[in-house]
mmCIF file of C-alpha atoms and ligand atoms in Angstrom:
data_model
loop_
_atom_site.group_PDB
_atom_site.id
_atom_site.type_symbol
_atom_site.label_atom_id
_atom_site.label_comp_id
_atom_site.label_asym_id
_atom_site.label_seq_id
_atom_site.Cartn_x
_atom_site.Cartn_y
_atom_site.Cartn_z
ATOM 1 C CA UNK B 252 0.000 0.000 0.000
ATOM 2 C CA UNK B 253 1.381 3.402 -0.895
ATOM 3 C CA UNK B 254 0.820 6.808 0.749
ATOM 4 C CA UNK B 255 1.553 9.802 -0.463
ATOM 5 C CA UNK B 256 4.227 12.128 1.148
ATOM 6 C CA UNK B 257 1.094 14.527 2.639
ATOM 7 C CA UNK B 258 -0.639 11.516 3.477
ATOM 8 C CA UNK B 259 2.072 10.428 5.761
ATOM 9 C CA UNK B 260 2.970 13.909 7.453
ATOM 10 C CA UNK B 261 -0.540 14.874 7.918
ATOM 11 C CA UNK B 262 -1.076 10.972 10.120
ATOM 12 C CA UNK B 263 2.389 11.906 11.486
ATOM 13 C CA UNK B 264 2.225 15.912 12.782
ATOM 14 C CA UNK B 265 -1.906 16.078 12.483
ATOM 15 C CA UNK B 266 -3.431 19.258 13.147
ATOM 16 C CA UNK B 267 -5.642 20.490 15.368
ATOM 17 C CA UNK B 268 -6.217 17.330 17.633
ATOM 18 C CA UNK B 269 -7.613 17.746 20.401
ATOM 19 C CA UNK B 270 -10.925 19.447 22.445
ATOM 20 C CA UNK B 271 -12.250 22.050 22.494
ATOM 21 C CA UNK B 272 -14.116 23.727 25.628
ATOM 22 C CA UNK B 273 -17.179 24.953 25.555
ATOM 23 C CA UNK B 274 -16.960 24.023 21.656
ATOM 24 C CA UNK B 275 -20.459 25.536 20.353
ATOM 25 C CA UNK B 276 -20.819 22.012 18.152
ATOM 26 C CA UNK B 277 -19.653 18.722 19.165
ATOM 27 C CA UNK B 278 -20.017 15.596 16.241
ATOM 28 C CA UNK B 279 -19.192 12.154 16.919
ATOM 29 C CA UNK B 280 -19.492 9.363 13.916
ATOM 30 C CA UNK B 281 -18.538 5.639 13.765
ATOM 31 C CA UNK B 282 -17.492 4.040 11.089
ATOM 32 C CA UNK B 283 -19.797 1.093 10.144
ATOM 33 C CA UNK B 284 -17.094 -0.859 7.976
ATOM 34 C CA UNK B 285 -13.985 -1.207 10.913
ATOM 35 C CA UNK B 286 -15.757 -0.092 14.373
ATOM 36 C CA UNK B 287 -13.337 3.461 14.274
ATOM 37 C CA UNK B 288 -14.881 6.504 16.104
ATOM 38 C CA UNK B 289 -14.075 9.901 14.969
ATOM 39 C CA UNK B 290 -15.626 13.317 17.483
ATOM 40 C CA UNK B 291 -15.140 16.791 15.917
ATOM 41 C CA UNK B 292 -15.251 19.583 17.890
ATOM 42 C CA UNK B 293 -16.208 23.487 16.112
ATOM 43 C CA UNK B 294 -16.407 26.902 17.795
ATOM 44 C CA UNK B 295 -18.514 29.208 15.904
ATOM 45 C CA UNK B 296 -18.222 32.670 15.336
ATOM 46 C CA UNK B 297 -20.273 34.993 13.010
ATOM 47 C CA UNK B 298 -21.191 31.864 10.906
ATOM 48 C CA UNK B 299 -17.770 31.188 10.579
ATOM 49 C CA UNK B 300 -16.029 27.935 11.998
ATOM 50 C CA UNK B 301 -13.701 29.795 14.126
ATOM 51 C CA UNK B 302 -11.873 26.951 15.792
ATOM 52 C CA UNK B 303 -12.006 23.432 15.350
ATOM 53 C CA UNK B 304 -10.214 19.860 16.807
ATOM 54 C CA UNK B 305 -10.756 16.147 16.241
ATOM 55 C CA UNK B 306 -10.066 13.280 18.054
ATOM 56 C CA UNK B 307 -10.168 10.170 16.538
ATOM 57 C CA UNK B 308 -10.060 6.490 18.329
ATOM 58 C CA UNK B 309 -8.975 5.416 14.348
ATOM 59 C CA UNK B 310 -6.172 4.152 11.319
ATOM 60 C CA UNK B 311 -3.591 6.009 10.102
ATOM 61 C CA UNK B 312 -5.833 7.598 7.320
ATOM 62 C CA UNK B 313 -8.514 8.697 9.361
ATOM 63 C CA UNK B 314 -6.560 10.460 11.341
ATOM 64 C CA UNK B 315 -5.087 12.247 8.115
ATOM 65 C CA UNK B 316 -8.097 12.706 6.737
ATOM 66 C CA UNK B 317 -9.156 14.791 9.590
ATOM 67 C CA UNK B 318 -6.737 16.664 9.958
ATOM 68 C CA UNK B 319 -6.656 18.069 6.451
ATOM 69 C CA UNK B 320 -10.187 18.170 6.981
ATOM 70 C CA UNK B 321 -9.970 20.595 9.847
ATOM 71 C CA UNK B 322 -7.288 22.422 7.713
ATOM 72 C CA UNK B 323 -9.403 23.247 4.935
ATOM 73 C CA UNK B 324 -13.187 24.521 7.332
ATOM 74 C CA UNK B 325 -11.069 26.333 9.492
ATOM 75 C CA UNK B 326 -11.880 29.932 8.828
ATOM 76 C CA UNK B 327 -14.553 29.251 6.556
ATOM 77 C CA UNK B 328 -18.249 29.694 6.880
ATOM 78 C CA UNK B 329 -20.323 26.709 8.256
ATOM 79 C CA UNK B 330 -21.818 26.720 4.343
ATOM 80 C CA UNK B 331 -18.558 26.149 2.897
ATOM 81 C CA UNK B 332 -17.450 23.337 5.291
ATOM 82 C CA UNK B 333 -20.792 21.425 4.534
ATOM 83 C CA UNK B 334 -20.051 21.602 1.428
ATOM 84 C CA UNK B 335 -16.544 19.958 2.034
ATOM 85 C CA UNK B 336 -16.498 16.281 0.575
ATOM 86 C CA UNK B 337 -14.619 13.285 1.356
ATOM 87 C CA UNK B 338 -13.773 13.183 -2.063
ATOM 88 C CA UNK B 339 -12.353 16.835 -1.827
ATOM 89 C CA UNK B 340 -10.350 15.719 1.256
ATOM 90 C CA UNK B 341 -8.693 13.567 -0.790
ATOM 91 C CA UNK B 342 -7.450 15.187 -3.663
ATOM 92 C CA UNK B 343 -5.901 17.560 -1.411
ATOM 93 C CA UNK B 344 -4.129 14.774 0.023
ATOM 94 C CA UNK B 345 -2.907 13.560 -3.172
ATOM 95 C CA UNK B 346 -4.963 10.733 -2.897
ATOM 96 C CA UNK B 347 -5.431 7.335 -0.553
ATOM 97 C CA UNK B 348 -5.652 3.225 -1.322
ATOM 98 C CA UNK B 349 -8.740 2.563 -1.955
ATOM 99 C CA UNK B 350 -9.035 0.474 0.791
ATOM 100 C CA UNK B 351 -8.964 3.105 2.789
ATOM 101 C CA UNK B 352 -11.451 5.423 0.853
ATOM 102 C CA UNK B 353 -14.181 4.467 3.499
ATOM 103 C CA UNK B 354 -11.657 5.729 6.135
ATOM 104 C CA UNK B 355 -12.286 9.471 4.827
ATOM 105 C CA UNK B 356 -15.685 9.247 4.794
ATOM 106 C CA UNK B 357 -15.442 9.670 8.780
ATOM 107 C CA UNK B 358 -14.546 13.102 8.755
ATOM 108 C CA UNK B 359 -16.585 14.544 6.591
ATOM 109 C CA UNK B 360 -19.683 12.966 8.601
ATOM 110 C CA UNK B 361 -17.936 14.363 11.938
ATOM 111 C CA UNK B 362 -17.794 17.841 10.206
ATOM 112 C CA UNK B 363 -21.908 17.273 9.659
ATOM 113 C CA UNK B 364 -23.010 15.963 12.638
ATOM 114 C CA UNK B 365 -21.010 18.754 14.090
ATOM 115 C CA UNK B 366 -22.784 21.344 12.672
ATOM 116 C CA UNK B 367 -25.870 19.528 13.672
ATOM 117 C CA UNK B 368 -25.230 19.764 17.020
ATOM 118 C CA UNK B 369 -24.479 23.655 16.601
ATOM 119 C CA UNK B 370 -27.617 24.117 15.112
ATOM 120 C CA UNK B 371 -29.903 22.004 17.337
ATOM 121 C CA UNK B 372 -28.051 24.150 20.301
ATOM 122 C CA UNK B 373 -29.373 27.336 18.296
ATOM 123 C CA UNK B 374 -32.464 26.151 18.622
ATOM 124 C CA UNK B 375 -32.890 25.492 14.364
ATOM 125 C CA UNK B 376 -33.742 21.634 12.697
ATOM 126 C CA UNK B 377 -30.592 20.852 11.517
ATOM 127 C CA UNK B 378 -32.542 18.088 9.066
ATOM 128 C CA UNK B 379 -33.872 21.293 7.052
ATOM 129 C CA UNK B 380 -29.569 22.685 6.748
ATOM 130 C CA UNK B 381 -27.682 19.922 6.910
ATOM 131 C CA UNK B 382 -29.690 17.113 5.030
HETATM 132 FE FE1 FES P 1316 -11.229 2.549 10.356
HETATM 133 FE FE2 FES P 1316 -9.635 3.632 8.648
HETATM 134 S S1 FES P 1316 -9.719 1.554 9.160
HETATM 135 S S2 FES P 1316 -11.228 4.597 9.741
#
């Protein structure tokens, strides 16, 4: 199996692990296919994700995953991180095995539920935003 150079330094120095207090969103997602767990914490400001950290109980490419994930909502508005695909995450990895495809898939749904939470705390259905 081969990884690509940013695969391998993201899994080795990953950004933004960690919690977040009083984070204003808080997303935790499983993955169905190897039993991994992946929680996402987001601070929101001005409809902005302000601040975010993951911690993931997960492989080597979840954990990369994420943290280019976080890399690439940070700063943006919530609109533009929903819009953030696993697929996206990806490319701007240069790529995984596609074994491990399923292993991305975890942050993006930790980025959703996430925002879920921030919205059900705001008091809005988060099934009408976030799908
Ligand atoms: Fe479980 Fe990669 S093997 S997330």
């Amino acid at each position: 199996m081969v990884y690509s150079e940013k695969v391998i330094d993201h899994f080795a120095n990953p950004r933004n692990v960690g919690e977040i207090e009083n984070a204003d969103g808080i997303g935790e997602v499983g993955n169905s296919k190897c039993g991994d767990i992946m929680k996402m914490y987001i601070k929101v400001e001005d409809n902005t994700i302000a601040d975010v950290k993951f911690k993931t109980f997960g492989c080597g490419a979840a954990i990369a995953t994420s943290s280019m994930a976080t890399e690439l909502i940070k700063g943006k508005t919530i609109d533009d991180a929903l819009q953030l695909t696993n697929k996206a995450v990806m490319e701007a990895l240069d790529g995984l095995p596609p074994v491990k495809v399923h292993c991305s898939v975890l942050a993006e749904e930790a980025i959703k539920a996430a925002v879920s939470d921030y919205y059900k705390k705001q008091g809005v259905d988060p099934e009408v935003i976030v799908g």
